[in-house]
PDB file of C-alpha atoms and ligand atoms in Angstrom:
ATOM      1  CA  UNK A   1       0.000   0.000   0.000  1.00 89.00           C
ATOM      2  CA  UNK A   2       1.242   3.805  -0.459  1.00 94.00           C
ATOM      3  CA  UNK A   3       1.535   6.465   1.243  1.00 98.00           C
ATOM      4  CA  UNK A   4      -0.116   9.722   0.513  1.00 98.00           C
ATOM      5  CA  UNK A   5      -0.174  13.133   2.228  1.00 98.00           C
ATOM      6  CA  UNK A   6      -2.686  15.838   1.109  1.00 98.00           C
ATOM      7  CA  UNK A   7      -3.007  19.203   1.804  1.00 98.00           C
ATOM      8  CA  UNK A   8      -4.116  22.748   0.385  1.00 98.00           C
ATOM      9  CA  UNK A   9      -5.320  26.044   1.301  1.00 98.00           C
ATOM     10  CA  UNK A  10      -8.299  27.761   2.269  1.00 98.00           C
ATOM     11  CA  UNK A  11      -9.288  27.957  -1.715  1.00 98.00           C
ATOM     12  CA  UNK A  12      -8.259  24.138  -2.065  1.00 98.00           C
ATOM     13  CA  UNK A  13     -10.043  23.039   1.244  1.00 98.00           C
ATOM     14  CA  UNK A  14     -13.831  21.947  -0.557  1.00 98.00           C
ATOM     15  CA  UNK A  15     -11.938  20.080  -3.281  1.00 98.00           C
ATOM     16  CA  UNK A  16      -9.379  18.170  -0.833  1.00 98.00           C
ATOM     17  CA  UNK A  17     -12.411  17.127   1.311  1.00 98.00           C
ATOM     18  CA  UNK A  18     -13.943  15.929  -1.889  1.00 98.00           C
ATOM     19  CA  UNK A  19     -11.214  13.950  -2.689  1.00 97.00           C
ATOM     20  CA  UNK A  20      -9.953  12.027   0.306  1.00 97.00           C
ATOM     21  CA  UNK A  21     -12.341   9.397   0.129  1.00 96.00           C
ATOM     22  CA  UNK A  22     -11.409   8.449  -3.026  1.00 97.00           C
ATOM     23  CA  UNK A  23      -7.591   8.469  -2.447  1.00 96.00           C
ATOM     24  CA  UNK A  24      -8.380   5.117   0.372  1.00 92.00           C
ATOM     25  CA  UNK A  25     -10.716   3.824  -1.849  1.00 94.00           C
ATOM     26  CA  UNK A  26      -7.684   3.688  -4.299  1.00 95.00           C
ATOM     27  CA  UNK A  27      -5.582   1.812  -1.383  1.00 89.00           C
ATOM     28  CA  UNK A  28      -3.717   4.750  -0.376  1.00 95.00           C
ATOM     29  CA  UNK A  29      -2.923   5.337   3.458  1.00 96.00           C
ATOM     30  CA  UNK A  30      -3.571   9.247   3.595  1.00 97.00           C
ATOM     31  CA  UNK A  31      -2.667  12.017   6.076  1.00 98.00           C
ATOM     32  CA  UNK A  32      -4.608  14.847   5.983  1.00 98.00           C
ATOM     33  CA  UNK A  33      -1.746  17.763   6.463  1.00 98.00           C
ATOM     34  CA  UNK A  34      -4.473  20.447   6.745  1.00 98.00           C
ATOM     35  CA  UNK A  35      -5.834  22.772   6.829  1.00 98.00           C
ATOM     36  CA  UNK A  36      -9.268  21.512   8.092  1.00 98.00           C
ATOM     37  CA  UNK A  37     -11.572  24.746   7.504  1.00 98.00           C
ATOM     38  CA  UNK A  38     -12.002  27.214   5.275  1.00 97.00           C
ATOM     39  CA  UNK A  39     -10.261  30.017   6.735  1.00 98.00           C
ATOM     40  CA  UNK A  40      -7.777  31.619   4.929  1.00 98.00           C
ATOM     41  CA  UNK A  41      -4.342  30.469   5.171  1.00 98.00           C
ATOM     42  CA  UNK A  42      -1.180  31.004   3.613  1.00 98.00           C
ATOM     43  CA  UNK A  43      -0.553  28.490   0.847  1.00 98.00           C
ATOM     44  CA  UNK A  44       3.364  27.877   1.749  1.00 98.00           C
ATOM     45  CA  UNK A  45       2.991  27.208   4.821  1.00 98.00           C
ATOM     46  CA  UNK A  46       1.324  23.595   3.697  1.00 98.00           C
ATOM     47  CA  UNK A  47       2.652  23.424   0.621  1.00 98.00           C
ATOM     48  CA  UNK A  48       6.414  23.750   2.225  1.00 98.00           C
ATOM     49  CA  UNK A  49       5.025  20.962   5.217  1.00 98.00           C
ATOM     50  CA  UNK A  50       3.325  18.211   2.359  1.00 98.00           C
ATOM     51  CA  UNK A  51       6.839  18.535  -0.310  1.00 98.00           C
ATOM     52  CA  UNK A  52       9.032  18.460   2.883  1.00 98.00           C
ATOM     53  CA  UNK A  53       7.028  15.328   3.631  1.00 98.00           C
ATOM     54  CA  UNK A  54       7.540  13.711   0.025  1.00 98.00           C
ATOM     55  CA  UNK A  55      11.365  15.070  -0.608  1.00 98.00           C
ATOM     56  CA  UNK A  56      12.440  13.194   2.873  1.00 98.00           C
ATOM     57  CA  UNK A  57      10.712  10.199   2.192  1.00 98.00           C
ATOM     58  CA  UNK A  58       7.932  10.048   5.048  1.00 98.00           C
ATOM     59  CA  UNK A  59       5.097   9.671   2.134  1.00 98.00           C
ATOM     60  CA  UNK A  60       5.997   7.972  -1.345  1.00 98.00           C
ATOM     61  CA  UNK A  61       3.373  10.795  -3.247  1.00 98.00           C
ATOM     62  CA  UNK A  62       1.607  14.433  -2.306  1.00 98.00           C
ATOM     63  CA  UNK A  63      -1.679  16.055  -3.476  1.00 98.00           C
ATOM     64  CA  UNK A  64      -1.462  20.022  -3.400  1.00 99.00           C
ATOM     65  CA  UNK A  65      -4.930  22.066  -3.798  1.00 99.00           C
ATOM     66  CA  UNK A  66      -4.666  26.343  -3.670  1.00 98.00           C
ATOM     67  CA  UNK A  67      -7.096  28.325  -5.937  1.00 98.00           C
ATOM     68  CA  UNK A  68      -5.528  27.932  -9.183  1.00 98.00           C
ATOM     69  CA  UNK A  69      -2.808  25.082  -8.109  1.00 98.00           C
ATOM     70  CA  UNK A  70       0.087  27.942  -9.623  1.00 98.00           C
ATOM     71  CA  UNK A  71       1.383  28.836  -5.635  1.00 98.00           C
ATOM     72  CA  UNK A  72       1.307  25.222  -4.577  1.00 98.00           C
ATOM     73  CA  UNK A  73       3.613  23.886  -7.811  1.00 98.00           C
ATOM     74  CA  UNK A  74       5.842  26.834  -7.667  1.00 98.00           C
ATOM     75  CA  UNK A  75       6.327  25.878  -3.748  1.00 98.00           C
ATOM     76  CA  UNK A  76       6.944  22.326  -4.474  1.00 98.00           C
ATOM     77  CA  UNK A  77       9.155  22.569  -7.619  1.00 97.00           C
ATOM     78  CA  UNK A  78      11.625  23.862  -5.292  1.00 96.00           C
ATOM     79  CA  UNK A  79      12.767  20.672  -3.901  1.00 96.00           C
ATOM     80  CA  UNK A  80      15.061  19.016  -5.936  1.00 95.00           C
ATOM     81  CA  UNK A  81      13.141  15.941  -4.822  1.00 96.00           C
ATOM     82  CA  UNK A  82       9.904  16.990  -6.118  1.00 98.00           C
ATOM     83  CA  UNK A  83       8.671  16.314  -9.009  1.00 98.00           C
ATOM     84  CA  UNK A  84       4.914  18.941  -8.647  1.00 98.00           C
ATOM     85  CA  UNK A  85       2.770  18.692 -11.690  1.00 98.00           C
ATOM     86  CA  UNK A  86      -0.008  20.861 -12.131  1.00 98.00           C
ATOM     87  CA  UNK A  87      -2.852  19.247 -13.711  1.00 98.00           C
ATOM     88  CA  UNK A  88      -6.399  20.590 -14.104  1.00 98.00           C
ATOM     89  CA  UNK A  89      -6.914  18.528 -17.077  1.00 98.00           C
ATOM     90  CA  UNK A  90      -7.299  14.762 -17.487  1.00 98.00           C
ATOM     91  CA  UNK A  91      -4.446  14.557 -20.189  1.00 98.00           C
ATOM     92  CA  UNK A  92      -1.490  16.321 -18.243  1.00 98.00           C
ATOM     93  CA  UNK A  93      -2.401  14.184 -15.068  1.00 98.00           C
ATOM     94  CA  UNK A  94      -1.805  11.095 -17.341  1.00 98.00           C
ATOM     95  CA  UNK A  95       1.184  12.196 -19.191  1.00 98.00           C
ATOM     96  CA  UNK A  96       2.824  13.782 -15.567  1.00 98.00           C
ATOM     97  CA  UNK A  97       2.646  10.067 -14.661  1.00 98.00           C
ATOM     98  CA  UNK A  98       3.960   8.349 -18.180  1.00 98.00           C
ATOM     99  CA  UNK A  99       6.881  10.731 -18.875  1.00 98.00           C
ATOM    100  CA  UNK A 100       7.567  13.079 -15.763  1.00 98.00           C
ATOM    101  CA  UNK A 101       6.774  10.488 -12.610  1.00 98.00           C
ATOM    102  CA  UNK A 102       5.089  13.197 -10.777  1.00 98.00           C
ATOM    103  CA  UNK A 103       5.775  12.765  -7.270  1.00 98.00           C
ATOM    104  CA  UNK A 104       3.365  15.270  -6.101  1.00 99.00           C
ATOM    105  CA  UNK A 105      -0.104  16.356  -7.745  1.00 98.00           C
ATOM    106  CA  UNK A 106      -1.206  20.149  -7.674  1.00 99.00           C
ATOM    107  CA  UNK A 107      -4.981  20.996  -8.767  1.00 98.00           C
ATOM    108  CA  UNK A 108      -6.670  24.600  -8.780  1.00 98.00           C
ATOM    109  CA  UNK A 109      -9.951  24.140  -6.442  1.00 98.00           C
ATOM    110  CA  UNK A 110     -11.215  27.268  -8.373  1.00 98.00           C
ATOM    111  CA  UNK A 111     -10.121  26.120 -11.278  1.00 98.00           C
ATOM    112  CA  UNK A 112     -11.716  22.714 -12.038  1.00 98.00           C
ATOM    113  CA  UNK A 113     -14.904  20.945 -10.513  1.00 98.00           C
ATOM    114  CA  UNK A 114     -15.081  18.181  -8.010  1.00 98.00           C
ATOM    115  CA  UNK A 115     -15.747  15.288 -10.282  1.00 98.00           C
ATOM    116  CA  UNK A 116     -13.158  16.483 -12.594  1.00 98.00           C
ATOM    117  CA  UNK A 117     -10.722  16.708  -9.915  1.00 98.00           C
ATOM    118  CA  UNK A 118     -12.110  13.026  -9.483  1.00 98.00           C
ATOM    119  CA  UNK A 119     -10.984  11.142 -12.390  1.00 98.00           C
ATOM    120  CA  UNK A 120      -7.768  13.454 -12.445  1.00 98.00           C
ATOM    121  CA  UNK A 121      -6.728  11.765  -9.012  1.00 98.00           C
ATOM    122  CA  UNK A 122      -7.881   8.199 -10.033  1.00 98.00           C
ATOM    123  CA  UNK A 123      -5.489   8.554 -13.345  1.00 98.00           C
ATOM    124  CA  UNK A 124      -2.900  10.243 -11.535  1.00 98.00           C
ATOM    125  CA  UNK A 125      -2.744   7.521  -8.699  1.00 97.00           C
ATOM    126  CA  UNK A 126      -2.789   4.541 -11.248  1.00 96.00           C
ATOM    127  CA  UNK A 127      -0.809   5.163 -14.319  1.00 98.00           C
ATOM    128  CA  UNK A 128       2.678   4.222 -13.947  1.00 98.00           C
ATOM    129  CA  UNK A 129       5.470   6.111 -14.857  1.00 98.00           C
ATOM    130  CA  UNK A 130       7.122   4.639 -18.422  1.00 98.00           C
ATOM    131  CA  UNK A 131      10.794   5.016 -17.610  1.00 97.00           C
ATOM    132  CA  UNK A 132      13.439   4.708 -20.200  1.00 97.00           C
ATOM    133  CA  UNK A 133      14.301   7.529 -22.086  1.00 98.00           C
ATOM    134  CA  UNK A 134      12.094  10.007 -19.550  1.00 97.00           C
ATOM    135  CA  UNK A 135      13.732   8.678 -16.562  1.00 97.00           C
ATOM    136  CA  UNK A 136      16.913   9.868 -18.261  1.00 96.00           C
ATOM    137  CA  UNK A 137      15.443  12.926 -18.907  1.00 96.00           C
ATOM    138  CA  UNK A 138      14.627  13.141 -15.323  1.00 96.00           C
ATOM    139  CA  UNK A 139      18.239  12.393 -14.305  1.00 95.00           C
ATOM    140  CA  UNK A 140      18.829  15.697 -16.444  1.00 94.00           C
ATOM    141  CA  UNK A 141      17.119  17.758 -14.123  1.00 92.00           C
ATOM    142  CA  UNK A 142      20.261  17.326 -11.427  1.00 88.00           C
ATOM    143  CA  UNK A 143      21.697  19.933 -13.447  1.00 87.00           C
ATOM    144  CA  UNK A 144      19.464  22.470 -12.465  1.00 81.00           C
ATOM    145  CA  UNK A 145      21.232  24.571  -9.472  1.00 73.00           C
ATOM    146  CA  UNK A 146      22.246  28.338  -8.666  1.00 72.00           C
ATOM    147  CA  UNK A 147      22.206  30.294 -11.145  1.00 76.00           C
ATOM    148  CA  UNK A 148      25.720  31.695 -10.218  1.00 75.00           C
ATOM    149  CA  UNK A 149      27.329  28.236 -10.541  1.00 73.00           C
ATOM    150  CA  UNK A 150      28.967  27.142 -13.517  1.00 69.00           C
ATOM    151  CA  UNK A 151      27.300  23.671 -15.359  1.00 63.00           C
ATOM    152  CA  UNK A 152      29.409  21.250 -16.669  1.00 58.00           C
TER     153      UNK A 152
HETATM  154  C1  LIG B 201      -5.548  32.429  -2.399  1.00 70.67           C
HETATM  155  O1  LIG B 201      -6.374  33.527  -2.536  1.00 70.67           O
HETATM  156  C2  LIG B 201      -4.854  32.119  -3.733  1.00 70.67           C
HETATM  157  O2  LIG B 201      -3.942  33.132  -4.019  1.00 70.67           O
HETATM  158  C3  LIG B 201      -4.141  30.790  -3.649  1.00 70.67           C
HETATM  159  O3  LIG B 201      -5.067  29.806  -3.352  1.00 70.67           O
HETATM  160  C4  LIG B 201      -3.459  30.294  -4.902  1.00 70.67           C
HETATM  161  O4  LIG B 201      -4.292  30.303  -6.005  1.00 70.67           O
HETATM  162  C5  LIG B 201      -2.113  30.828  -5.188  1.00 70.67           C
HETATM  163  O5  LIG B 201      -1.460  30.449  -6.178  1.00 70.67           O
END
């Protein structure tokens, strides 16, 4: 069984609710990293907690929810571990699986409607990632550091 931690914002909160029943019935353990009401929040603060979570190994994948799902990716993107796709469509959720092996999902709760956001998850949590010539792609993305140091 895997592990998955969720979380969002106050604009993700009605959509992560939505979707955590699914996420068992998929056979994923879940932890609910918050927040658990709909007052407003600042998006980093759980975004930072559920990538943290995912980049150190505690949870094998994440879910991220804020309005449009932009905040939450750009938050996550900044581990090197993380691999945050932002998918309000059915196709990228797929393809973030196939060619990217998205580590963590991002949605836009204001962005795309709850059974949407259903059959996004369910693709997301069962395609498997196809390897091969994206995982070398992948190992290209080591490369990526300071700006102010040199590449080889
Ligand atoms: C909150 O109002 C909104 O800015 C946030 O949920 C998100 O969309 C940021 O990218």
């Amino acid at each position: 069984m895997q592990s998955l931690i969720i979380g969002s914002d106050h604009a993700g909160y009605l959509l992560k609710e939505a979707i955590k029943p699914l996420l068992s019935e998929l056979d994923y353990t879940i932890e609910d990293a918050g927040p658990h009401d709909e007052e407003s929040v600042d998006y980093p603060d759980f975004g930072n907690h559920v990538s943290r979570m995912v980049a150190g190994g505690k949870f094998d994948r994440g879910i991220l929810i804020c309005g449009t799902g932009i905040g939450m990716s750009m938050v996550a993107n900044r581990y090197p571990e993380i691999r945050a796709a932002l998918c309000n469509d059915l196709f990228s959720a797929i393809m973030s699986r196939r060619h990217n092996d998205a580590n963590i999902l991002v949605m836009g709760g204001r962005v795309i409607g709850i059974e949407l956001a259903k059959e996004i998850v369910r693709a997301w949590a069962t395609t498997p990632f196809e390897g091969g010539r994206h995982a070398d792609r992948i190992e290209k993305f080591s490369k990526c550091q300071r700006s102010d140091q040199k590449t080889e």
